Tab-separated table of N, CA and C in Angstrom:
chain	number	residue	atom	x	y	z
A	898	MET	N	57.002	17.583	-32.349
A	898	MET	CA	57.934	17.622	-31.962
A	898	MET	C	59.008	18.160	-31.473
A	899	THR	N	59.408	17.792	-30.521
A	899	THR	CA	60.363	18.626	-29.608
A	899	THR	C	61.829	18.497	-30.219
A	900	ALA	N	63.672	20.122	-30.434
A	900	ALA	CA	63.805	19.805	-30.836
A	900	ALA	C	64.916	19.595	-29.722
A	901	VAL	N	65.994	18.688	-29.898
A	901	VAL	CA	66.671	18.076	-28.851
A	901	VAL	C	68.090	18.841	-28.984
A	902	PRO	N	69.216	19.375	-27.700
A	902	PRO	CA	70.337	20.112	-28.342
A	902	PRO	C	71.573	19.105	-29.267
A	903	ASP	N	71.305	19.644	-29.859
A	903	ASP	CA	73.104	18.612	-30.007
A	903	ASP	C	72.291	18.172	-30.792
A	904	ARG	N	71.637	17.558	-31.547
A	904	ARG	CA	71.138	16.518	-32.298
A	904	ARG	C	71.850	16.535	-34.173
A	905	PRO	N	72.574	15.331	-33.749
A	905	PRO	CA	72.861	15.536	-35.008
A	905	PRO	C	72.314	15.590	-35.608
A	906	ALA	N	72.872	15.642	-37.350
A	906	ALA	CA	72.323	15.870	-38.520
A	906	ALA	C	71.966	14.913	-38.992
A	907	ARG	N	73.041	13.579	-39.377
A	907	ARG	CA	73.194	12.686	-39.545
A	907	ARG	C	73.538	11.191	-39.330
A	908	GLY	N	72.837	10.235	-39.065
A	908	GLY	CA	73.373	9.436	-38.118
A	908	GLY	C	72.684	7.684	-38.778
A	909	LEU	N	73.673	6.461	-37.980
A	909	LEU	CA	72.932	5.585	-38.969
A	909	LEU	C	71.985	4.410	-37.907
A	910	MET	N	71.437	4.034	-38.335
A	910	MET	CA	70.127	3.586	-37.510
A	910	MET	C	71.534	1.635	-37.682
A	911	ASP	N	70.594	1.000	-36.561
A	911	ASP	CA	70.676	-0.610	-37.032
A	911	ASP	C	69.044	-1.723	-37.172
A	912	THR	N	69.421	-1.798	-37.671
A	912	THR	CA	68.691	-3.458	-38.462
A	912	THR	C	67.635	-3.425	-37.099
A	913	ASN	N	67.332	-3.556	-36.469
A	913	ASN	CA	66.664	-3.698	-34.898
A	913	ASN	C	65.783	-2.021	-35.300
A	914	THR	N	66.497	-0.778	-34.448
A	914	THR	CA	66.101	-0.116	-34.902
A	914	THR	C	65.376	0.876	-36.030
A	915	LEU	N	65.922	-0.186	-37.505
A	915	LEU	CA	64.931	0.132	-37.958
A	915	LEU	C	63.198	-0.797	-38.110
A	916	ILE	N	63.530	-1.904	-37.591
A	916	ILE	CA	62.001	-2.216	-37.823
A	916	ILE	C	61.923	-1.948	-36.569
A	917	LEU	N	61.565	-1.357	-35.475
A	917	LEU	CA	60.795	-0.860	-34.002
A	917	LEU	C	60.543	0.695	-34.433
A	918	LEU	N	61.511	1.452	-35.664
A	918	LEU	CA	60.832	2.861	-35.927
A	918	LEU	C	59.483	3.550	-35.836
A	919	PRO	N	58.495	2.733	-36.113
A	919	PRO	CA	57.175	3.047	-36.937
A	919	PRO	C	56.350	3.019	-34.935
A	920	GLN	N	57.244	2.028	-34.492
A	920	GLN	CA	56.577	2.372	-32.488
A	920	GLN	C	57.645	3.544	-31.748
A	921	LEU	N	58.916	4.251	-32.116
A	921	LEU	CA	59.382	4.890	-30.893
A	921	LEU	C	58.757	5.894	-30.658
A	922	ASP	N	59.242	5.955	-29.266
A	922	ASP	CA	57.617	6.866	-28.833
A	922	ASP	C	58.451	8.457	-29.230
A	923	ASP	N	59.495	8.846	-29.450
A	923	ASP	CA	59.956	10.260	-29.423
A	923	ASP	C	61.254	10.351	-30.744
A	924	PRO	N	60.379	10.482	-31.996
A	924	PRO	CA	61.214	10.543	-33.101
A	924	PRO	C	62.422	11.161	-32.875
A	925	ALA	N	62.344	12.709	-31.945
A	925	ALA	CA	63.307	13.315	-32.283
A	925	ALA	C	64.606	12.804	-31.501
A	926	MET	N	64.715	11.296	-30.822
A	926	MET	CA	65.996	10.553	-30.980
A	926	MET	C	66.399	10.613	-31.629
A	927	LEU	N	65.913	10.744	-33.109
A	927	LEU	CA	66.729	9.970	-34.151
A	927	LEU	C	67.256	11.264	-34.959
A	928	PRO	N	68.537	11.021	-35.631
A	928	PRO	CA	69.006	11.594	-36.289
A	928	PRO	C	67.891	13.176	-37.336
A	929	THR	N	68.179	13.922	-37.610
A	929	THR	CA	67.356	14.866	-37.875
A	929	THR	C	67.845	14.333	-39.966
A	930	GLU	N	69.059	13.669	-40.461
A	930	GLU	CA	68.411	12.411	-41.556
A	930	GLU	C	69.195	11.394	-40.821
A	931	PRO	N	68.399	10.322	-40.630
A	931	PRO	CA	68.522	9.183	-40.570
A	931	PRO	C	68.777	8.129	-41.170
A	932	LEU	N	69.812	7.078	-41.603
A	932	LEU	CA	70.157	6.729	-42.453
A	932	LEU	C	70.590	5.049	-41.864
A	933	ILE	N	70.322	4.504	-43.556
A	933	ILE	CA	70.543	2.358	-42.416
A	933	ILE	C	71.667	2.563	-44.357
A	934	SER	N	72.502	0.929	-43.456
A	934	SER	CA	73.799	0.697	-44.374
A	934	SER	C	73.544	-1.121	-45.422
A	935	ALA	N	73.999	-1.374	-46.479
A	935	ALA	CA	72.918	-2.236	-46.872
A	935	ALA	C	73.887	-3.625	-46.207
A	936	ILE	N	73.970	-3.688	-45.491
A	936	ILE	CA	73.875	-4.413	-44.335
A	936	ILE	C	72.467	-5.457	-43.884
A	937	THR	N	72.240	-3.345	-43.238
A	937	THR	CA	70.819	-3.926	-42.893
A	937	THR	C	69.849	-4.117	-43.845
A	938	LEU	N	70.307	-3.784	-45.355
A	938	LEU	CA	68.590	-4.185	-46.277
A	938	LEU	C	69.171	-5.061	-46.822
A	939	ALA	N	70.274	-6.238	-46.009
A	939	ALA	CA	71.088	-7.369	-46.628
A	939	ALA	C	70.223	-8.593	-45.630
A	940	GLU	N	70.368	-8.090	-44.658
A	940	GLU	CA	70.086	-8.516	-43.200
A	940	GLU	C	68.373	-8.731	-43.009
A	941	LEU	N	67.769	-7.865	-43.327
A	941	LEU	CA	66.283	-8.065	-43.181
A	941	LEU	C	65.894	-8.775	-45.175
A	942	SER	N	66.291	-8.739	-45.776
A	942	SER	CA	66.211	-9.746	-47.616
A	942	SER	C	66.475	-11.361	-46.371
A	943	VAL	N	66.959	-12.007	-46.246
A	943	VAL	CA	66.963	-12.574	-44.973
A	943	VAL	C	65.418	-13.586	-44.454
A	944	GLY	N	65.224	-12.381	-43.877
A	944	GLY	CA	63.682	-12.548	-42.923
A	944	GLY	C	62.094	-12.894	-43.606
A	945	PRO	N	62.967	-12.617	-44.887
A	945	PRO	CA	60.988	-13.002	-45.854
A	945	PRO	C	61.413	-15.386	-46.015
A	946	LEU	N	62.476	-14.967	-45.908
A	946	LEU	CA	62.573	-16.719	-46.873
A	946	LEU	C	62.544	-16.926	-45.768
A	947	VAL	N	63.171	-17.189	-44.029
A	947	VAL	CA	63.454	-18.088	-43.394
A	947	VAL	C	61.404	-17.880	-42.497
A	948	ALA	N	60.845	-17.178	-42.563
A	948	ALA	CA	59.514	-16.929	-41.897
A	948	ALA	C	59.491	-18.604	-41.621
A	949	ARG	N	58.622	-18.601	-40.379
A	949	ARG	CA	57.453	-20.213	-40.268
A	949	ARG	C	55.853	-19.177	-40.500
A	950	THR	N	55.692	-18.446	-41.272
A	950	THR	CA	53.923	-18.092	-41.291
A	950	THR	C	54.363	-17.449	-42.353
A	951	GLU	N	52.913	-17.644	-42.481
A	951	GLU	CA	52.569	-16.696	-43.932
A	951	GLU	C	52.681	-15.515	-43.522
A	952	ALA	N	52.353	-15.188	-42.605
A	952	ALA	CA	51.666	-14.100	-41.847
A	952	ALA	C	53.613	-12.716	-41.930
A	953	GLU	N	54.064	-13.673	-40.328
A	953	GLU	CA	55.790	-13.383	-40.789
A	953	GLU	C	56.318	-13.284	-41.661
A	954	ARG	N	55.387	-13.605	-43.130
A	954	ARG	CA	56.641	-13.036	-44.479
A	954	ARG	C	56.465	-12.435	-44.537
A	955	SER	N	55.077	-11.934	-45.209
A	955	SER	CA	54.922	-11.453	-45.481
A	955	SER	C	54.959	-9.460	-44.540
A	956	ALA	N	54.965	-9.551	-43.158
A	956	ALA	CA	55.521	-9.044	-42.172
A	956	ALA	C	56.816	-8.059	-42.281
A	957	ARG	N	57.830	-9.083	-42.803
A	957	ARG	CA	58.869	-9.104	-43.308
A	957	ARG	C	59.200	-8.456	-44.197
A	958	GLN	N	59.033	-8.831	-45.011
A	958	GLN	CA	58.782	-8.681	-46.756
A	958	GLN	C	58.641	-6.343	-46.398
A	959	ALA	N	56.894	-6.090	-46.115
A	959	ALA	CA	56.573	-5.298	-45.872
A	959	ALA	C	58.240	-4.600	-45.255
A	960	HIS	N	59.002	-4.518	-44.395
A	960	HIS	CA	59.931	-4.558	-43.787
A	960	HIS	C	60.414	-3.823	-44.694
A	961	LEU	N	61.158	-4.853	-45.502
A	961	LEU	CA	62.626	-4.785	-46.468
A	961	LEU	C	61.683	-3.645	-47.699
A	962	GLN	N	60.779	-3.760	-47.701
A	962	GLN	CA	60.367	-3.160	-49.558
A	962	GLN	C	60.616	-1.606	-48.269
A	963	GLN	N	60.005	-0.891	-47.443
A	963	GLN	CA	59.978	-0.048	-47.160
A	963	GLN	C	61.063	0.381	-46.262
A	964	ALA	N	61.982	-0.836	-46.020
A	964	ALA	CA	63.368	0.123	-46.229
A	964	ALA	C	63.735	0.541	-47.169
A	965	GLU	N	63.269	-0.426	-47.939
A	965	GLU	CA	64.087	-0.434	-49.752
A	965	GLU	C	63.219	1.180	-50.360
A	966	ALA	N	62.566	1.217	-50.795
A	966	ALA	CA	61.086	2.378	-51.415
A	966	ALA	C	62.138	3.494	-50.103
A	967	ASP	N	62.320	3.451	-48.579
A	967	ASP	CA	62.307	5.011	-47.826
A	967	ASP	C	64.436	5.211	-48.067
A	968	PHE	N	65.218	4.574	-48.106
A	968	PHE	CA	66.089	4.758	-48.139
A	968	PHE	C	67.320	4.261	-49.116
A	969	ASP	N	68.085	5.385	-49.370
A	969	ASP	CA	69.550	5.210	-50.032
A	969	ASP	C	70.527	4.079	-49.386
A	970	PRO	N	70.791	2.601	-49.470
A	970	PRO	CA	71.377	2.634	-47.986
A	970	PRO	C	73.094	2.967	-48.322
A	971	LEU	N	73.851	3.201	-46.969
A	971	LEU	CA	75.261	3.553	-47.159
A	971	LEU	C	75.508	2.175	-47.635
A	972	PRO	N	77.433	1.668	-48.690
A	972	PRO	CA	77.615	0.694	-48.916
A	972	PRO	C	78.685	-0.011	-47.689
A	973	PHE	N	79.084	-1.247	-48.325
A	973	PHE	CA	79.647	-1.514	-46.765
A	973	PHE	C	80.923	-1.386	-47.993
A	974	ASP	N	81.599	-0.819	-48.420
A	974	ASP	CA	82.510	-0.463	-49.424
A	974	ASP	C	84.290	-0.571	-49.162
A	975	ALA	N	85.245	0.133	-49.313
A	975	ALA	CA	86.534	0.218	-48.748
A	975	ALA	C	87.102	-0.005	-47.806
A	976	ALA	N	86.327	1.772	-47.287
A	976	ALA	CA	86.957	1.908	-46.199
A	976	ALA	C	86.276	0.636	-45.159
A	977	ALA	N	84.689	0.778	-45.039
A	977	ALA	CA	84.250	-0.238	-43.854
A	977	ALA	C	84.733	-1.526	-43.806
A	978	ALA	N	85.154	-1.949	-44.774
A	978	ALA	CA	86.066	-3.168	-45.187
A	978	ALA	C	87.288	-3.099	-43.858
A	979	ARG	N	87.580	-1.400	-44.391
A	979	ARG	CA	88.802	-1.632	-43.504
A	979	ARG	C	88.605	-1.240	-41.390
A	980	ALA	N	87.818	-0.783	-41.738
A	980	ALA	CA	87.145	-0.490	-40.191
A	980	ALA	C	86.289	-1.564	-39.878
A	981	PHE	N	85.801	-2.503	-40.342
A	981	PHE	CA	85.669	-3.537	-39.605
A	981	PHE	C	86.600	-4.559	-39.066
A	982	GLY	N	87.963	-4.408	-39.492
A	982	GLY	CA	89.044	-5.364	-39.119
A	982	GLY	C	89.379	-4.396	-37.442
A	983	GLN	N	89.490	-3.072	-37.662
A	983	GLN	CA	88.869	-2.282	-36.316
A	983	GLN	C	87.514	-3.174	-35.179
A	984	VAL	N	86.651	-3.030	-35.262
A	984	VAL	CA	85.601	-3.777	-35.241
A	984	VAL	C	86.073	-4.689	-34.293
A	985	ALA	N	86.549	-5.723	-35.010
A	985	ALA	CA	86.175	-7.470	-35.177
A	985	ALA	C	88.162	-7.445	-33.858
A	986	ALA	N	88.878	-6.284	-33.686
A	986	ALA	CA	89.861	-6.384	-32.724
A	986	ALA	C	89.540	-6.046	-31.826
A	987	SER	N	88.054	-5.033	-31.600
A	987	SER	CA	88.165	-4.329	-30.392
A	987	SER	C	87.425	-5.425	-29.328
A	988	LEU	N	86.340	-6.260	-30.390
A	988	LEU	CA	85.243	-7.000	-29.818
A	988	LEU	C	86.248	-7.946	-29.562
A	989	ARG	N	86.795	-8.691	-30.044
A	989	ARG	CA	88.107	-9.862	-29.483
A	989	ARG	C	88.698	-9.225	-28.383
A	990	ARG	N	89.301	-7.946	-28.438
A	990	ARG	CA	89.538	-7.491	-26.821
A	990	ARG	C	88.875	-7.394	-25.842
A	991	ALA	N	87.289	-7.364	-25.957
A	991	ALA	CA	86.730	-7.077	-24.721
A	991	ALA	C	86.174	-9.241	-24.670
A	992	GLY	N	86.985	-9.330	-25.485
A	992	GLY	CA	86.315	-11.376	-25.365
A	992	GLY	C	85.071	-11.394	-25.777
A	993	ARG	N	84.451	-11.188	-26.529
A	993	ARG	CA	83.382	-11.398	-27.638
A	993	ARG	C	83.327	-11.500	-29.091
A	994	LYS	N	82.621	-12.830	-30.251
A	994	LYS	CA	83.468	-13.535	-30.804
A	994	LYS	C	82.076	-12.415	-31.801
A	995	PRO	N	83.601	-11.924	-32.920
A	995	PRO	CA	82.873	-10.822	-34.342
A	995	PRO	C	81.998	-12.243	-34.462
A	996	ALA	N	81.955	-12.764	-34.923
A	996	ALA	CA	81.142	-13.972	-35.637
A	996	ALA	C	80.148	-13.973	-35.595
A	997	ALA	N	79.764	-13.917	-33.882
A	997	ALA	CA	78.374	-14.336	-33.753
A	997	ALA	C	78.249	-13.416	-33.951
A	998	ARG	N	77.929	-11.822	-34.083
A	998	ARG	CA	76.709	-10.569	-34.199
A	998	ARG	C	77.674	-10.244	-35.464
A	999	SER	N	77.743	-11.166	-36.326
A	999	SER	CA	78.551	-10.107	-37.760
A	999	SER	C	77.527	-9.134	-38.986
A	1000	TYR	N	76.591	-9.412	-38.269
A	1000	TYR	CA	75.514	-8.238	-39.320
A	1000	TYR	C	76.171	-7.145	-38.558
A	1001	ASP	N	75.832	-7.240	-37.537
A	1001	ASP	CA	76.381	-5.452	-36.145
A	1001	ASP	C	77.540	-5.493	-36.352
A	1002	ALA	N	78.877	-6.461	-36.324
A	1002	ALA	CA	80.099	-5.531	-36.265
A	1002	ALA	C	79.869	-4.445	-38.167
A	1003	MET	N	79.179	-5.767	-38.780
A	1003	MET	CA	79.510	-4.262	-40.624
A	1003	MET	C	78.937	-3.579	-40.327
A	1004	ILE	N	77.794	-3.892	-39.218
A	1004	ILE	CA	77.167	-2.278	-39.375
A	1004	ILE	C	77.397	-1.145	-39.110
A	1005	ALA	N	78.254	-1.476	-37.752
A	1005	ALA	CA	79.089	-0.942	-36.953
A	1005	ALA	C	80.225	-0.516	-37.689
A	1006	ALA	N	80.949	-0.784	-38.689
A	1006	ALA	CA	81.895	-0.767	-40.105
A	1006	ALA	C	81.468	0.679	-40.846
A	1007	VAL	N	80.355	0.145	-40.671
A	1007	VAL	CA	80.081	1.243	-42.460
A	1007	VAL	C	79.389	3.048	-41.084
A	1008	ALA	N	79.278	2.451	-40.016
A	1008	ALA	CA	78.803	3.949	-39.074
A	1008	ALA	C	80.570	4.471	-38.223
A	1009	VAL	N	81.339	3.299	-38.084
A	1009	VAL	CA	82.781	4.052	-37.949
A	1009	VAL	C	83.045	5.004	-39.608
A	1010	ALA	N	83.523	3.779	-40.799
A	1010	ALA	CA	84.386	4.688	-41.822
A	1010	ALA	C	83.371	5.814	-41.969
A	1011	ASN	N	82.168	5.946	-41.962
A	1011	ASN	CA	82.032	7.378	-42.561
A	1011	ASN	C	81.149	8.090	-40.762
A	1012	GLU	N	81.578	8.202	-39.948
A	1012	GLU	CA	82.801	8.464	-39.168
A	1012	GLU	C	80.976	8.824	-38.109
A	1013	LEU	N	79.681	8.455	-38.262
A	1013	LEU	CA	78.284	8.848	-38.378
A	1013	LEU	C	78.086	7.922	-36.681
A	1014	PRO	N	77.505	8.784	-35.418
A	1014	PRO	CA	77.098	7.787	-34.635
A	1014	PRO	C	76.121	6.649	-34.877
A	1015	LEU	N	75.788	5.313	-34.387
A	1015	LEU	CA	74.879	4.281	-34.757
A	1015	LEU	C	73.700	4.162	-33.870
A	1016	TYR	N	73.236	4.727	-34.258
A	1016	TYR	CA	71.066	4.748	-33.373
A	1016	TYR	C	71.042	3.567	-33.616
A	1017	THR	N	70.021	2.896	-31.444
A	1017	THR	CA	70.393	1.317	-31.869
A	1017	THR	C	69.278	1.362	-30.311
A	1018	CYS	N	68.064	0.415	-30.679
A	1018	CYS	CA	67.359	0.023	-29.523
A	1018	CYS	C	68.467	-1.260	-28.022
A	1019	ASN	N	69.937	-1.560	-29.148
A	1019	ASN	CA	70.203	-2.457	-28.222
A	1019	ASN	C	71.120	-1.434	-28.014
A	1020	PRO	N	71.845	-1.428	-27.608
A	1020	PRO	CA	73.405	0.030	-27.180
A	1020	PRO	C	74.657	-1.991	-26.896
A	1021	ASP	N	74.305	-2.776	-26.217
A	1021	ASP	CA	75.146	-3.019	-25.964
A	1021	ASP	C	75.390	-3.905	-26.680
A	1022	ASP	N	74.765	-4.832	-27.511
A	1022	ASP	CA	75.242	-5.246	-29.311
A	1022	ASP	C	76.444	-4.136	-29.654
A	1023	PHE	N	76.930	-3.599	-29.257
A	1023	PHE	CA	78.007	-2.704	-29.594
A	1023	PHE	C	78.602	-1.955	-28.592
A	1024	ALA	N	78.483	-2.765	-27.428
A	1024	ALA	CA	79.866	-2.174	-26.684
A	1024	ALA	C	81.135	-2.858	-27.026
A	1025	ALA	N	81.947	-1.719	-26.324
A	1025	ALA	CA	83.029	-2.521	-26.267
A	1025	ALA	C	84.161	-2.108	-27.786
A	1026	ILE	N	83.636	-1.516	-28.403
A	1026	ILE	CA	83.562	-0.714	-30.252
A	1026	ILE	C	84.809	0.375	-29.624
A	1027	ASP	N	85.601	0.296	-30.452
A	1027	ASP	CA	86.663	1.537	-30.576
A	1027	ASP	C	86.199	2.040	-31.825
A	1028	ARG	N	85.696	3.307	-31.074
A	1028	ARG	CA	85.569	4.620	-32.254
A	1028	ARG	C	84.753	5.070	-32.835
A	1029	LEU	N	83.646	4.137	-31.801
A	1029	LEU	CA	81.407	3.949	-32.635
A	1029	LEU	C	81.507	4.601	-31.488
A	1030	HIS	N	80.922	5.897	-31.888
A	1030	HIS	CA	79.669	6.618	-30.832
A	1030	HIS	C	78.032	5.812	-30.607
A	1031	VAL	N	77.793	5.222	-29.680
A	1031	VAL	CA	76.670	4.592	-29.828
A	1031	VAL	C	75.728	5.645	-29.047
A	1032	VAL	N	74.739	6.089	-29.275
A	1032	VAL	CA	73.174	6.382	-29.198
A	1032	VAL	C	72.435	5.284	-28.341
A	1033	ASP	N	71.926	5.183	-27.355
A	1033	ASP	CA	71.582	4.828	-27.022
A	1033	ASP	C	69.760	4.939	-27.708
A	1034	VAL	N	69.440	4.232	-28.500
A	1034	VAL	CA	67.184	4.487	-28.545
A	1034	VAL	C	66.408	4.038	-27.410
A	1035	PRO	N	66.005	4.630	-26.722
A	1035	PRO	CA	64.797	3.700	-26.064
A	1035	PRO	C	63.978	3.230	-26.223
A	1036	HIS	N	63.917	1.715	-26.152
A	1036	HIS	CA	62.608	0.620	-27.236
A	1036	HIS	C	61.470	1.136	-26.519
A	1037	PRO	N	60.663	0.425	-27.044
A	1037	PRO	CA	59.135	1.081	-27.409
A	1037	PRO	C	58.978	-0.070	-26.268
A	1038	ASP	N	59.545	-0.751	-26.079
A	1038	ASP	CA	58.938	-2.306	-25.093
A	1038	ASP	C	59.144	-1.850	-23.521
A	1039	THR	N	60.188	-1.115	-22.686
A	1039	THR	CA	60.754	-0.634	-22.121
A	1039	THR	C	60.109	1.290	-21.610
């Protein structure tokens, strides 16, 4: 593994990045201590319940169980709730609807509240959020 200069020690991964983790070409693009939020576990818990096939349900359940085994998630606590107000206001000022991407907005709030960079393969999902440092992780399909 190649060291990345100024690689943050800690950073929050969004749900999509967590799911794509086994496919990422360069794990050095992530912080040395990758973290997830309780919101990611909530989002992952929906997957098996809405899967259309048994194979899809099984794969989604495996993602959830792996995340539960590998991570002690950061909570959506009072500080995150206050940060969520800032995130929602930022999104509205940018002409975006926070409710449309509520999981992403709540994950962003956890990152802001904990002063952590947010690692994502979908940086556009987090555009225009004040005080959020977004780290673009190259999507494995590009």
